[in-house]
Coordinates of C-alpha atoms in Angstrom, one line a residue:
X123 CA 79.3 134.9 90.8
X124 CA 77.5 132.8 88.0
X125 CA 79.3 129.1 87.9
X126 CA 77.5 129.2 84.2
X127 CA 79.4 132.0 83.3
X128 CA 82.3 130.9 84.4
X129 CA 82.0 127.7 82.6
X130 CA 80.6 129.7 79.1
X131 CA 83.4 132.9 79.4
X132 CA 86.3 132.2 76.9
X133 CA 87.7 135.2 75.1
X134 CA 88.4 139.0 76.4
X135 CA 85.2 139.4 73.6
X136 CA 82.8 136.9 75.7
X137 CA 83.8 138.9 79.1
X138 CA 83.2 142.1 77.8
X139 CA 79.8 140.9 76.4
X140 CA 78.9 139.4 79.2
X141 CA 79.8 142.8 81.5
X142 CA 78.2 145.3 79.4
X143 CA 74.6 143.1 80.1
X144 CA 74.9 142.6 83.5
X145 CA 75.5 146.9 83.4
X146 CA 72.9 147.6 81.4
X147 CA 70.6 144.9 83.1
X148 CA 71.5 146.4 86.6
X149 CA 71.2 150.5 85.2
X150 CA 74.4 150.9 87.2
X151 CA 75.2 155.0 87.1
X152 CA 78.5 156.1 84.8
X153 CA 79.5 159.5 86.6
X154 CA 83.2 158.7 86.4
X155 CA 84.8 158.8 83.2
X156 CA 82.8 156.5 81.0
X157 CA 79.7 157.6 78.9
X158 CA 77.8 154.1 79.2
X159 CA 77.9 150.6 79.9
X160 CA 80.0 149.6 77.5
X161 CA 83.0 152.0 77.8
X162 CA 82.4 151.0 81.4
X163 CA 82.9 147.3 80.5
X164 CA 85.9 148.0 78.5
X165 CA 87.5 150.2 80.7
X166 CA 86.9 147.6 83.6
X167 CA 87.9 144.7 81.7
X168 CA 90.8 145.9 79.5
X169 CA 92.4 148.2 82.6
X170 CA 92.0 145.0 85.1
X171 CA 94.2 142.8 82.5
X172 CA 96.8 145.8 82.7
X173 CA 96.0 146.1 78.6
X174 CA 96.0 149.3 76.8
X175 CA 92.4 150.9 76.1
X176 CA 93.2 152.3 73.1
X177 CA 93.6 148.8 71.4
X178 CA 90.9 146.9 72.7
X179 CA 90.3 146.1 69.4
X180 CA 93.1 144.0 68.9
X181 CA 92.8 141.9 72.4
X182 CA 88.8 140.7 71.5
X183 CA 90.0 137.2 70.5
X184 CA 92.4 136.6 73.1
X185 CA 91.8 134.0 75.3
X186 CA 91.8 134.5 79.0
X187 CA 92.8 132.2 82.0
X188 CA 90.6 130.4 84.8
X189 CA 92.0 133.2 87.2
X190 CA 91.7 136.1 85.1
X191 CA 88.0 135.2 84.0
X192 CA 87.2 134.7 87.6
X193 CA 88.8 138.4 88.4
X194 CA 87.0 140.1 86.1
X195 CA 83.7 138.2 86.9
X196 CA 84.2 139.3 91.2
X197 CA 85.3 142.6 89.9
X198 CA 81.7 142.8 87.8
X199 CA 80.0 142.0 90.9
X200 CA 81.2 144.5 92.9
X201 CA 80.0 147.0 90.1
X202 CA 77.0 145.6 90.2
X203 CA 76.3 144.5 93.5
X204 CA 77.9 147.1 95.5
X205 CA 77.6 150.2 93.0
X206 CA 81.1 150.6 93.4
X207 CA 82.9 152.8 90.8
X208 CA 85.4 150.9 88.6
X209 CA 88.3 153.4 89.8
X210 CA 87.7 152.4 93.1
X211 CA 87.3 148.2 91.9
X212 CA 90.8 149.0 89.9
X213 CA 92.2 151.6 92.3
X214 CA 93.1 153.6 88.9
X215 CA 91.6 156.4 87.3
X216 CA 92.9 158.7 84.4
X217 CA 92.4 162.4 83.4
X218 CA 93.8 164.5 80.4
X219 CA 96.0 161.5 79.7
X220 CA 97.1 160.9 82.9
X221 CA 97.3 157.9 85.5
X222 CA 96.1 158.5 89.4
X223 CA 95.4 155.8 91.9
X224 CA 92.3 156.4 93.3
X225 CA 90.6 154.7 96.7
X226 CA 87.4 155.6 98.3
X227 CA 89.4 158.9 100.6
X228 CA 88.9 160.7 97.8
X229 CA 86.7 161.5 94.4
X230 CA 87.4 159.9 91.5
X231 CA 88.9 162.8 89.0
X232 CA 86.6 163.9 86.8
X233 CA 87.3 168.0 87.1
X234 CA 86.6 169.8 83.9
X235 CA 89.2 172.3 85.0
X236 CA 91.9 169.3 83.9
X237 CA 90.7 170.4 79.7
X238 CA 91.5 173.7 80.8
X239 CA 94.6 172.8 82.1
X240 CA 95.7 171.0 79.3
X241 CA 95.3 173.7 77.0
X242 CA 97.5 175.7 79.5
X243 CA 94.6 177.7 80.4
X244 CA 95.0 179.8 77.0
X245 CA 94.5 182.7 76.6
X246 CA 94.4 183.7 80.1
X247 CA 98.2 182.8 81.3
X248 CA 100.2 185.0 79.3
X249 CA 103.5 183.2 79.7
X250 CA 102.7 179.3 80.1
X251 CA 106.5 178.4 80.0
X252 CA 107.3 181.3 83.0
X253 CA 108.0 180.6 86.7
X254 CA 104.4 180.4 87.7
X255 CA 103.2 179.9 91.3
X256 CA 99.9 177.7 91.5
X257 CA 97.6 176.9 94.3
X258 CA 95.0 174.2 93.9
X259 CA 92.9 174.3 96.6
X260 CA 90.6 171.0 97.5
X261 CA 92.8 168.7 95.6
X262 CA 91.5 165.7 96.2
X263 CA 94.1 163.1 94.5
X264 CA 96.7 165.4 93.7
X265 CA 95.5 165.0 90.1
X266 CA 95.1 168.9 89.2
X267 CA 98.4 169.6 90.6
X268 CA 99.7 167.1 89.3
X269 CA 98.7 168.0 85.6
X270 CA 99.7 171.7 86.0
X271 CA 103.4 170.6 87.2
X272 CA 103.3 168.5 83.7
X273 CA 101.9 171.0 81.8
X274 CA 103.4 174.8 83.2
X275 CA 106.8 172.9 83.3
X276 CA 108.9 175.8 85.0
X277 CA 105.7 176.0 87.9
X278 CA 105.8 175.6 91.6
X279 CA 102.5 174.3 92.7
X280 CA 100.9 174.3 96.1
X281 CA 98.3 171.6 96.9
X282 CA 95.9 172.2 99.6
X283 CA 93.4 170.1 101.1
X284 CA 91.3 169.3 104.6
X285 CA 91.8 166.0 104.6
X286 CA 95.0 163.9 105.5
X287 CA 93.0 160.9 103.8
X288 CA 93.2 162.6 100.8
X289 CA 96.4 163.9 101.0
X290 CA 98.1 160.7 101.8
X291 CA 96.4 159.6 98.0
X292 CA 97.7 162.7 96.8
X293 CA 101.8 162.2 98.2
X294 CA 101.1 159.0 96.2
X295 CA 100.4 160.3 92.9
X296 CA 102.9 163.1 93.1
X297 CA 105.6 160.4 94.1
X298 CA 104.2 158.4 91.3
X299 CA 105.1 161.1 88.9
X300 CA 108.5 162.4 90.2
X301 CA 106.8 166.3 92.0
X302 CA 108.3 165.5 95.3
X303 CA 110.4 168.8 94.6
X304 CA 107.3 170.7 92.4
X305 CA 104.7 170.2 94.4
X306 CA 103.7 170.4 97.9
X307 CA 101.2 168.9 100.1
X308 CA 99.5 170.7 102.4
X309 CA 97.0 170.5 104.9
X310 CA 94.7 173.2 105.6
X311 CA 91.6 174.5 105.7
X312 CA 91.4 176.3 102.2
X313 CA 94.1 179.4 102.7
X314 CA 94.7 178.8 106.4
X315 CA 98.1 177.3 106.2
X316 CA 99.6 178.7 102.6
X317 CA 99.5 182.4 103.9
X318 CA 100.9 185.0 103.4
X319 CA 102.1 183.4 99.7
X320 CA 100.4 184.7 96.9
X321 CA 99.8 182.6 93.2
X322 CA 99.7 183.6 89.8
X323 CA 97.3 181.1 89.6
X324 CA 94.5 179.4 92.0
X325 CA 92.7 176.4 90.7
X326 CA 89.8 174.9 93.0
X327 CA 87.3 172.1 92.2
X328 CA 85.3 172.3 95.5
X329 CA 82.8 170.7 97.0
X330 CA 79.0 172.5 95.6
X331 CA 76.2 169.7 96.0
X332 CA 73.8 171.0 97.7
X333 CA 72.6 169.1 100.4
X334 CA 69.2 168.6 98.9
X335 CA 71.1 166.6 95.8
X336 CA 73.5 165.1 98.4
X337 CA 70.5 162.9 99.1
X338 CA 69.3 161.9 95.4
X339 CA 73.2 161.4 94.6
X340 CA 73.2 157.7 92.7
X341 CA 74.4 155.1 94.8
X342 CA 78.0 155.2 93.2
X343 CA 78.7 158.4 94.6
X344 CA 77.8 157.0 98.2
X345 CA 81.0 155.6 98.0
X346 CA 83.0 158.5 98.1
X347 CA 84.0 161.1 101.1
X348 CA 80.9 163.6 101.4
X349 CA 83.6 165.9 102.7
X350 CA 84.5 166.6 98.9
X351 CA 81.1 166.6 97.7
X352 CA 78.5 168.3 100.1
X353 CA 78.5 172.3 99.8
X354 CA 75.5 173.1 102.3
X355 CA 72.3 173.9 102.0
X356 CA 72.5 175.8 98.3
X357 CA 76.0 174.1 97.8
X358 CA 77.9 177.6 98.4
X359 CA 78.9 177.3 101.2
X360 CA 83.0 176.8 100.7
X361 CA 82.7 179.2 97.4
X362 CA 81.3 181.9 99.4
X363 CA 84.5 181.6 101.7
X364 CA 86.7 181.0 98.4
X365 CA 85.2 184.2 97.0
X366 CA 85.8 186.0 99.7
X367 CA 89.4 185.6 100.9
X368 CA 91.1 184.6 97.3
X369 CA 91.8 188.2 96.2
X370 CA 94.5 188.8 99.6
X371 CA 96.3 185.5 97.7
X372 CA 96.3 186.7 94.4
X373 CA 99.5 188.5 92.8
X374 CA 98.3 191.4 90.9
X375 CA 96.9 189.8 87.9
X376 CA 96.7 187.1 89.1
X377 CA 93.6 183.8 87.8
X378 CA 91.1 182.4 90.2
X379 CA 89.6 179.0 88.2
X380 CA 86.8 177.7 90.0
X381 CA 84.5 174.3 89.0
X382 CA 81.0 174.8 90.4
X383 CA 79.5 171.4 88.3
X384 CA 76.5 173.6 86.6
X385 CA 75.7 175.5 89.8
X386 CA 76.0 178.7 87.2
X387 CA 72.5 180.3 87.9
X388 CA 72.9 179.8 91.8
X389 CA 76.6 181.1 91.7
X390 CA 75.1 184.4 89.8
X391 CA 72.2 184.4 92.1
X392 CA 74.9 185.1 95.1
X393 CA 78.2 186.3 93.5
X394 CA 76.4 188.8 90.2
X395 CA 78.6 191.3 91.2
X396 CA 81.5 189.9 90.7
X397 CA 82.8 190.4 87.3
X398 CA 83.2 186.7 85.7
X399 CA 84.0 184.4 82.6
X400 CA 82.6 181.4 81.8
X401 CA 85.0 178.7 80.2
X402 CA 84.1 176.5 77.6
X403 CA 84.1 173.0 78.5
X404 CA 83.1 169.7 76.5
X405 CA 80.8 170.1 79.3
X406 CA 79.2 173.2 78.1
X407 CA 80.2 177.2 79.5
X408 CA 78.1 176.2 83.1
X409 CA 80.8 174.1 84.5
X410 CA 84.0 177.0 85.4
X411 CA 84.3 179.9 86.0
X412 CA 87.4 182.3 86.1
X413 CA 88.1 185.5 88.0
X414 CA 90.8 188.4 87.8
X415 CA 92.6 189.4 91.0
X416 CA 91.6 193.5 90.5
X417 CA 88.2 192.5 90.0
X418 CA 87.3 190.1 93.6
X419 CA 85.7 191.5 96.2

């Protein structure tokens, strides 16, 4: 830590300044929520004082203590330094609005499926308001599950994932908001444990870097459990299985949602067969895809 910037830092304005040079200086990676290096320095900065993003703005003047300055300054270190993502320096991440604490047993949220979601997955789910039954597979943090109990408010949602680490992050977050009685954990290896129950719904973000990529990955992404990123040698590997078993857990009519993070051409390369639509993300139509029970293999 820089004992001159200690002695030069004064206002939320001077910290923020200071943090989006050191990030652009350093060309740490934004993969996790934030465009650049200064909504990464805001985000940091205004999130670690417990302050409101939206009016960052209004805090620039404000004068900060000894102990808060030298917070922020460790906390810009470790981005720096370490290549740690600001989630995991804050242990806070949001998504769609939402709150989720975040450590390094899982990945920071960033599904593109969670814009879907919000929208209530329209037109596709012809009665958002009914008594829907949602799986979502690999969930990580609980945070898809999590949004589809706030957002299909009559829906029982099951969340499934192979890791207890992330599970334990997920109980957490579905403590945090009040799903003890929505939504339940589960541990299994994707439909292993939840059978025979069928959904009206199945949501999966799975893990589809290839393990070529897994290798060129920025250093940020280090940081979090390969389990929920590597997907084998063309990244397939769990969508193969996903593919392959998710009609038997369908209801009739049922949605399969799937984020393959713009795998598109190899997905098509290997699945071409199987009727699908691409959803529109701010992402682009490469990101999800979506699937009708009758029409799986």
């Amino acid at each position: 830590m820089s004992i001159d910037a200690q002695a030069n830092l004064r206002t939320l304005r001077d910290v923020l300044r200071f943090a989006v040079t050191r990030f652009s200086e350093a060309g740490v990676f934004f993969g996790h929520g934030q465009a650049d290096a200064f909504d990464e320095a805001a985000f940091l900065v205004m999130r670690s004082l417990r302050l409101p993003l939206e009016r960052l703005d209004v805090f620039l003047g404000a004068y900060l203590t000894h102990g808060e300055i030298n917070t922020l300054l460790q906390q810009i270190d470790l981005r720096v330094k370490k290549r740690l993502p600001a989630a995991y320096i804050l242990k806070e991440a949001w998504l769609q609005g939402l709150k989720f604490y975040v450590d390094e047993r899982v990945i920071v949220p960033r599904s593109f499926i969670g814009e879907l979601l919000r929208d209530q997955l329209q037109p596709w789910i012809a009665d958002p308001d009914g008594a829907l039954d949602v799986l979502d597979l690999c969930t990580g943090s609980g945070c898809l599950a999590v949004l589809a109990a706030e957002v299909f408010a009559a829906a029982r949602i099951d969340a499934v994932d192979l890791s207890a680490d992330a599970l334990a992050v997920a109980q957490k977050n579905v403590e945090d908001y009040q799903l003890q009685g929505r939504v339940r954990l589960v541990q299994s290896d994707l439909f292993a444990a939840v059978a025979p129950r069928r959904y009206d719904l199945i949501v999966c973000n799975p893990p589809y870097v290839p393990d070529a990529s897994m290798q060129r990955l920025p250093q940020e992404y280090q940081h979090e459990p390969d389990l929920a990123l590597a997907g084998g040698s063309d990244g397939m590997k769990v969508i193969k299985r996903l593919l392959r078993e998710a009609r038997g857990h369908l209801k009739r009519g049922g949605l399969l949602v799937v984020e393959v993070g713009g795998e598109r051409a190899t997905v098509e390369k290997h699945f071409g067969a199987i009727p699908m639509t691409w959803l529109t993300t701010t992402a682009g139509d490469d990101m999800v895809f979506l699937c009708r029970q009758d029409e799986l293999p």
